[in-house]
Amino acid sequence: MLQYPAVLVSISNSPASARPQAGPGYAPWVFELFIGEGATRFMNVFYGDLPREVPNITGGCEVRDEIMHPKGDWIGNRVWLDENRNGMQESWEAGVGGVCVRLLDGTSREVLSETSTDSNGYYAFENPGREVIIRFVKPPAYQFTQPDIGYEENDSDADTINGETKIFRADSTASSWDAGLILSEEPPPTPKPVVTGTPPNWFIPAEPYVGPIRSGRLTYNQIGGMFPNSCLVYASAAWDIGEQLDACEIVFGVDKTTPNSALLPVARLRELARENLNPNQPVNYSGNLFSDAVPEGGQPAERIDVYYHQYNESAWAYDPISQTYLRFTDDADGRGILHAATDRLSGRQLAFENVIVVLSEHMRFRHNQFEVNFSNGQSNFAYLFRDGKAFKIYWTTTNRDFERTTGLRRPMHFVDAQGNLVALHPGRTWIHIVTPFSSVTGQREGEWLVKFVQPYDPVDTPAP
């Protein structure tokens, strides 16, 4: 059970100068919705472990950007930043990119293979089927944490002196060879990204924050209704939109030369969560099924290209080592060249365990203003991408025993054709909201295309 309710924050995806955004990489749910003219926006649902700034001191080797696809069994896993120095890998602790890792023969100590960690700390080697040693090369700014504390899945396996594991032989995939690092020196301040062409960016807080925050949209009430007692945060809205929204905090920009100056400190986000707690209504956002076990069936889905508009393209590529989909985005310049999408607070690439495409009617309020109906009793098609597979499923907001008994709503849940819950992968979920006329189609083997079809939206006729 959660201690505090969610805070829902409207974060910009356009103009491209808003990127990289601060916060989406920490949200359990992100809803990407169409806002008109081919543009989208992110509704970020924050609860539990809130965003924070993480040191991004890499390991001295190149941060690997190539996704590894082992042909068979593999050995490896992750190098992580042991922030609390307890020797155990916590779910909220970040990886360390650019750490050199070598695979040695267990007898001759010959170097069999070399690689480096990606921005989230993951690495892997093909399993050679013999006795080996893994050597983690200690970066200058770090020390190794204490090894062999806790369970094998979350401990550090690197010797504190030489960074080597014990000699071992794996007869199958072995995905628990990790190394924990502790910063041995005070990290320099994380460079603040340039988000406008007019320096200095005086409006960026010295403390961790989320944003840039942008205007309210009617669909925000629909999403907020699924998270009872949640706090909705946005940056102003047109009068006919704002009067319909249930805002608890409006954040205004402070620099007229840029649309990116509305930012929310994480300390304030935490206060808003506490202020919206109803002691008579425990926070319960359950109702979905999460399991490491992959549902039966499905089709290969190594890559998902998402096309909203020529100036708004993104993609997800499945990483079998981290068991997540990594996000890529364009520069909104029409060239369609994609690069890693990162979070400004951590510098790491966005990685989500589940990517779901939800088809739903977009009700037109006026030009460039739509509302997606997620009220009680709604349902439509959806596509779940998890563990490198695609599943055609349904989303629904039908009431079940909990809702009927308590009168409280919970987030949309995902079911098969018989109404049985479909298991999501434990972790974070990114939801693309598209129109019913949009297409989700398999292309070449393992490649999918989500092509957004815009709703009918004529320019409003001025009143006489």
Tab-separated table of N, CA and C in Angstrom, residues 201-291:
chain	number	residue	atom	x	y	z
A	201	ASN	N	20.446	30.233	-18.342
A	201	ASN	CA	19.155	29.667	-17.949
A	201	ASN	C	18.947	29.877	-16.447
A	202	TRP	N	18.738	31.110	-16.098
A	202	TRP	CA	18.679	31.495	-14.693
A	202	TRP	C	17.504	30.869	-13.964
A	203	PHE	N	16.494	30.427	-14.698
A	203	PHE	CA	15.279	29.922	-14.072
A	203	PHE	C	15.393	28.462	-13.631
A	204	ILE	N	16.476	27.765	-13.970
A	204	ILE	CA	16.617	26.361	-13.586
A	204	ILE	C	17.008	26.282	-12.114
A	205	PRO	N	16.221	25.590	-11.285
A	205	PRO	CA	16.515	25.522	-9.849
A	205	PRO	C	17.816	24.775	-9.574
A	206	ALA	N	18.433	25.098	-8.435
A	206	ALA	CA	19.631	24.377	-8.016
A	206	ALA	C	19.274	23.005	-7.468
A	207	GLU	N	18.026	22.842	-7.038
A	207	GLU	CA	17.567	21.567	-6.481
A	207	GLU	C	16.897	20.731	-7.571
A	208	PRO	N	16.718	19.422	-7.345
A	208	PRO	CA	16.044	18.574	-8.340
A	208	PRO	C	14.634	19.070	-8.638
A	209	TYR	N	14.206	18.924	-9.881
A	209	TYR	CA	12.905	19.432	-10.317
A	209	TYR	C	12.379	18.545	-11.427
A	210	VAL	N	11.108	18.732	-11.784
A	210	VAL	CA	10.527	18.056	-12.944
A	210	VAL	C	10.015	19.117	-13.907
A	211	GLY	N	9.980	18.742	-15.186
A	211	GLY	CA	9.515	19.686	-16.187
A	211	GLY	C	10.237	19.506	-17.513
A	212	PRO	N	10.086	20.454	-18.448
A	212	PRO	CA	9.266	21.665	-18.381
A	212	PRO	C	7.774	21.332	-18.335
A	213	ILE	N	7.052	22.104	-17.554
A	213	ILE	CA	5.626	21.877	-17.356
A	213	ILE	C	4.849	22.745	-18.335
A	214	ARG	N	3.814	22.146	-18.931
A	214	ARG	CA	3.032	22.867	-19.923
A	214	ARG	C	1.549	22.818	-19.581
A	215	SER	N	0.736	23.370	-20.469
A	215	SER	CA	-0.666	23.682	-20.182
A	215	SER	C	-1.535	22.455	-19.951
A	216	GLY	N	-2.689	22.703	-19.329
A	216	GLY	CA	-3.639	21.651	-19.029
A	216	GLY	C	-4.431	21.210	-20.251
A	217	ARG	N	-4.858	19.959	-20.244
A	217	ARG	CA	-5.672	19.364	-21.305
A	217	ARG	C	-6.835	18.618	-20.664
A	218	LEU	N	-7.955	18.538	-21.380
A	218	LEU	CA	-9.160	17.947	-20.805
A	218	LEU	C	-8.957	16.486	-20.413
A	219	THR	N	-8.116	15.772	-21.128
A	219	THR	CA	-7.886	14.363	-20.807
A	219	THR	C	-7.244	14.191	-19.439
A	220	TYR	N	-6.633	15.245	-18.902
A	220	TYR	CA	-5.981	15.126	-17.597
A	220	TYR	C	-6.975	14.751	-16.501
A	221	ASN	N	-8.187	15.296	-16.561
A	221	ASN	CA	-9.194	14.903	-15.575
A	221	ASN	C	-9.529	13.423	-15.697
A	222	GLN	N	-9.571	12.930	-16.934
A	222	GLN	CA	-9.891	11.523	-17.155
A	222	GLN	C	-8.813	10.621	-16.553
A	223	ILE	N	-7.560	11.011	-16.716
A	223	ILE	CA	-6.465	10.223	-16.136
A	223	ILE	C	-6.448	10.384	-14.624
A	224	GLY	N	-6.610	11.611	-14.153
A	224	GLY	CA	-6.604	11.846	-12.716
A	224	GLY	C	-7.692	11.091	-11.986
A	225	GLY	N	-8.838	10.894	-12.650
A	225	GLY	CA	-9.931	10.166	-12.014
A	225	GLY	C	-9.580	8.734	-11.689
A	226	MET	N	-8.597	8.175	-12.389
A	226	MET	CA	-8.172	6.803	-12.119
A	226	MET	C	-7.215	6.712	-10.935
A	227	PHE	N	-6.780	7.854	-10.421
A	227	PHE	CA	-5.859	7.896	-9.285
A	227	PHE	C	-6.486	8.775	-8.201
A	228	PRO	N	-7.402	8.237	-7.395
A	228	PRO	CA	-8.145	9.038	-6.414
A	228	PRO	C	-7.229	9.841	-5.496
A	229	ASN	N	-7.668	11.079	-5.200
A	229	ASN	CA	-6.967	12.018	-4.321
A	229	ASN	C	-5.635	12.486	-4.897
A	230	SER	N	-5.410	12.222	-6.179
A	230	SER	CA	-4.170	12.675	-6.799
A	230	SER	C	-4.198	14.183	-7.001
A	231	CYS	N	-3.017	14.749	-7.218
A	231	CYS	CA	-2.854	16.189	-7.424
A	231	CYS	C	-2.456	16.430	-8.872
A	232	LEU	N	-3.214	17.266	-9.567
A	232	LEU	CA	-2.938	17.587	-10.967
A	232	LEU	C	-2.154	18.890	-11.056
A	233	VAL	N	-1.008	18.838	-11.740
A	233	VAL	CA	-0.126	19.995	-11.890
A	233	VAL	C	0.063	20.289	-13.372
A	234	TYR	N	-0.175	21.532	-13.754
A	234	TYR	CA	0.100	21.955	-15.126
A	234	TYR	C	0.442	23.440	-15.120
A	235	ALA	N	0.786	23.965	-16.290
A	235	ALA	CA	1.186	25.366	-16.392
A	235	ALA	C	0.109	26.131	-17.153
A	236	SER	N	-0.846	26.648	-16.448
A	236	SER	CA	-1.936	27.440	-17.010
A	236	SER	C	-2.759	26.632	-18.004
A	237	ALA	N	-3.771	27.269	-18.579
A	237	ALA	CA	-4.635	26.648	-19.587
A	237	ALA	C	-5.538	27.730	-20.143
A	238	ALA	N	-6.051	27.505	-21.349
A	238	ALA	CA	-7.059	28.414	-21.886
A	238	ALA	C	-8.242	28.459	-20.922
A	239	TRP	N	-8.932	29.594	-20.862
A	239	TRP	CA	-9.965	29.767	-19.838
A	239	TRP	C	-11.048	28.704	-19.926
A	240	ASP	N	-11.430	28.310	-21.154
A	240	ASP	CA	-12.512	27.338	-21.291
A	240	ASP	C	-12.050	25.916	-20.993
A	241	ILE	N	-10.739	25.716	-20.906
A	241	ILE	CA	-10.190	24.424	-20.494
A	241	ILE	C	-9.935	24.431	-18.989
A	242	GLY	N	-9.285	25.487	-18.514
A	242	GLY	CA	-8.933	25.568	-17.104
A	242	GLY	C	-10.121	25.485	-16.172
A	243	GLU	N	-11.268	26.061	-16.589
A	243	GLU	CA	-12.434	26.029	-15.709
A	243	GLU	C	-13.012	24.625	-15.554
A	244	GLN	N	-12.587	23.695	-16.404
A	244	GLN	CA	-13.078	22.323	-16.314
A	244	GLN	C	-12.096	21.380	-15.625
A	245	LEU	N	-10.884	21.831	-15.366
A	245	LEU	CA	-9.859	20.964	-14.795
A	245	LEU	C	-9.807	21.063	-13.277
A	246	ASP	N	-9.477	19.951	-12.646
A	246	ASP	CA	-9.363	19.889	-11.186
A	246	ASP	C	-7.899	20.039	-10.796
A	247	ALA	N	-7.378	21.241	-10.934
A	247	ALA	CA	-5.958	21.478	-10.653
A	247	ALA	C	-5.730	21.651	-9.161
A	248	CYS	N	-4.588	21.188	-8.684
A	248	CYS	CA	-4.208	21.487	-7.301
A	248	CYS	C	-2.964	22.369	-7.263
A	249	GLU	N	-2.285	22.524	-8.404
A	249	GLU	CA	-1.133	23.425	-8.471
A	249	GLU	C	-0.944	23.847	-9.925
A	250	ILE	N	-0.830	25.153	-10.144
A	250	ILE	CA	-0.539	25.688	-11.470
A	250	ILE	C	0.831	26.351	-11.403
A	251	VAL	N	1.723	25.917	-12.273
A	251	VAL	CA	3.090	26.419	-12.288
A	251	VAL	C	3.251	27.331	-13.493
A	252	PHE	N	3.668	28.552	-13.255
A	252	PHE	CA	3.810	29.518	-14.343
A	252	PHE	C	5.275	29.658	-14.749
A	253	GLY	N	5.501	29.879	-16.035
A	253	GLY	CA	6.840	30.164	-16.509
A	253	GLY	C	7.306	31.515	-16.002
A	254	VAL	N	8.621	31.674	-15.883
A	254	VAL	CA	9.168	32.917	-15.342
A	254	VAL	C	10.045	33.654	-16.347
A	255	ASP	N	10.232	33.064	-17.534
A	255	ASP	CA	11.054	33.691	-18.562
A	255	ASP	C	10.238	33.749	-19.848
A	256	LYS	N	9.872	34.941	-20.280
A	256	LYS	CA	9.009	35.103	-21.450
A	256	LYS	C	9.694	34.727	-22.756
A	257	THR	N	11.011	34.557	-22.730
A	257	THR	CA	11.730	34.242	-23.962
A	257	THR	C	11.728	32.748	-24.284
A	258	THR	N	11.193	31.923	-23.396
A	258	THR	CA	11.214	30.475	-23.621
A	258	THR	C	9.949	29.834	-23.064
A	259	PRO	N	9.450	28.766	-23.703
A	259	PRO	CA	8.312	28.036	-23.154
A	259	PRO	C	8.727	26.984	-22.132
A	260	ASN	N	10.015	26.949	-21.778
A	260	ASN	CA	10.532	25.859	-20.953
A	260	ASN	C	10.875	26.267	-19.527
A	261	SER	N	10.355	27.399	-19.068
A	261	SER	CA	10.791	27.902	-17.762
A	261	SER	C	9.824	27.604	-16.627
A	262	ALA	N	8.763	26.828	-16.883
A	262	ALA	CA	7.858	26.418	-15.806
A	262	ALA	C	8.346	25.080	-15.265
A	263	LEU	N	8.901	25.092	-14.076
A	263	LEU	CA	9.521	23.906	-13.489
A	263	LEU	C	9.013	23.718	-12.061
A	264	LEU	N	8.914	22.470	-11.628
A	264	LEU	CA	8.398	22.153	-10.295
A	264	LEU	C	9.474	21.450	-9.482
A	265	PRO	N	9.968	22.077	-8.394
A	265	PRO	CA	10.943	21.392	-7.540
A	265	PRO	C	10.357	20.109	-6.958
A	266	VAL	N	11.181	19.088	-6.853
A	266	VAL	CA	10.713	17.811	-6.316
A	266	VAL	C	10.262	17.969	-4.871
A	267	ALA	N	10.884	18.884	-4.130
A	267	ALA	CA	10.452	19.114	-2.747
A	267	ALA	C	9.001	19.570	-2.709
A	268	ARG	N	8.605	20.406	-3.659
A	268	ARG	CA	7.208	20.856	-3.723
A	268	ARG	C	6.307	19.716	-4.176
A	269	LEU	N	6.781	18.897	-5.099
A	269	LEU	CA	6.010	17.736	-5.542
A	269	LEU	C	5.707	16.829	-4.350
A	270	ARG	N	6.700	16.628	-3.504
A	270	ARG	CA	6.511	15.785	-2.315
A	270	ARG	C	5.485	16.418	-1.365
A	271	GLU	N	5.544	17.736	-1.205
A	271	GLU	CA	4.568	18.424	-0.351
A	271	GLU	C	3.150	18.254	-0.889
A	272	LEU	N	2.992	18.357	-2.203
A	272	LEU	CA	1.666	18.226	-2.805
A	272	LEU	C	1.094	16.834	-2.560
A	273	ALA	N	1.938	15.817	-2.632
A	273	ALA	CA	1.471	14.455	-2.360
A	273	ALA	C	0.974	14.341	-0.923
A	274	ARG	N	1.707	14.922	0.005
A	274	ARG	CA	1.307	14.853	1.413
A	274	ARG	C	0.025	15.642	1.662
A	275	GLU	N	-0.080	16.803	1.030
A	275	GLU	CA	-1.252	17.649	1.250
A	275	GLU	C	-2.532	17.015	0.724
A	276	ASN	N	-2.418	16.132	-0.266
A	276	ASN	CA	-3.602	15.524	-0.860
A	276	ASN	C	-3.968	14.181	-0.244
A	277	LEU	N	-3.242	13.770	0.771
A	277	LEU	CA	-3.559	12.510	1.436
A	277	LEU	C	-4.877	12.624	2.184
A	278	ASN	N	-5.773	11.689	1.951
A	278	ASN	CA	-7.028	11.581	2.692
A	278	ASN	C	-6.885	10.417	3.660
A	279	PRO	N	-6.782	10.697	4.967
A	279	PRO	CA	-6.542	9.606	5.934
A	279	PRO	C	-7.659	8.573	5.968
A	280	ASN	N	-8.820	8.937	5.450
A	280	ASN	CA	-9.946	7.998	5.449
A	280	ASN	C	-10.023	7.162	4.173
A	281	GLN	N	-9.103	7.421	3.238
A	281	GLN	CA	-9.102	6.676	1.981
A	281	GLN	C	-7.673	6.221	1.668
A	282	PRO	N	-7.305	5.026	2.087
A	282	PRO	CA	-5.958	4.518	1.800
A	282	PRO	C	-5.671	4.546	0.302
A	283	VAL	N	-4.424	4.828	-0.041
A	283	VAL	CA	-4.020	4.913	-1.445
A	283	VAL	C	-3.905	3.502	-2.019
A	284	ASN	N	-4.684	3.224	-3.056
A	284	ASN	CA	-4.689	1.889	-3.652
A	284	ASN	C	-4.775	2.015	-5.169
A	285	TYR	N	-3.642	1.824	-5.828
A	285	TYR	CA	-3.600	1.883	-7.288
A	285	TYR	C	-3.376	0.487	-7.878
A	286	SER	N	-3.825	-0.526	-7.155
A	286	SER	CA	-3.678	-1.900	-7.630
A	286	SER	C	-4.733	-2.189	-8.694
A	287	GLY	N	-4.891	-3.450	-9.022
A	287	GLY	CA	-5.920	-3.845	-9.978
A	287	GLY	C	-5.370	-4.454	-11.240
A	288	ASN	N	-4.067	-4.243	-11.494
A	288	ASN	CA	-3.419	-4.910	-12.623
A	288	ASN	C	-2.586	-6.081	-12.118
A	289	LEU	N	-2.299	-6.988	-13.002
A	289	LEU	CA	-1.485	-8.156	-12.678
A	289	LEU	C	-0.072	-7.933	-13.194
A	290	PHE	N	0.908	-8.138	-12.316
A	290	PHE	CA	2.311	-8.020	-12.705
A	290	PHE	C	3.006	-9.353	-12.442
A	291	SER	N	3.784	-9.799	-13.401
A	291	SER	CA	4.470	-11.080	-13.247
A	291	SER	C	5.691	-11.126	-14.150
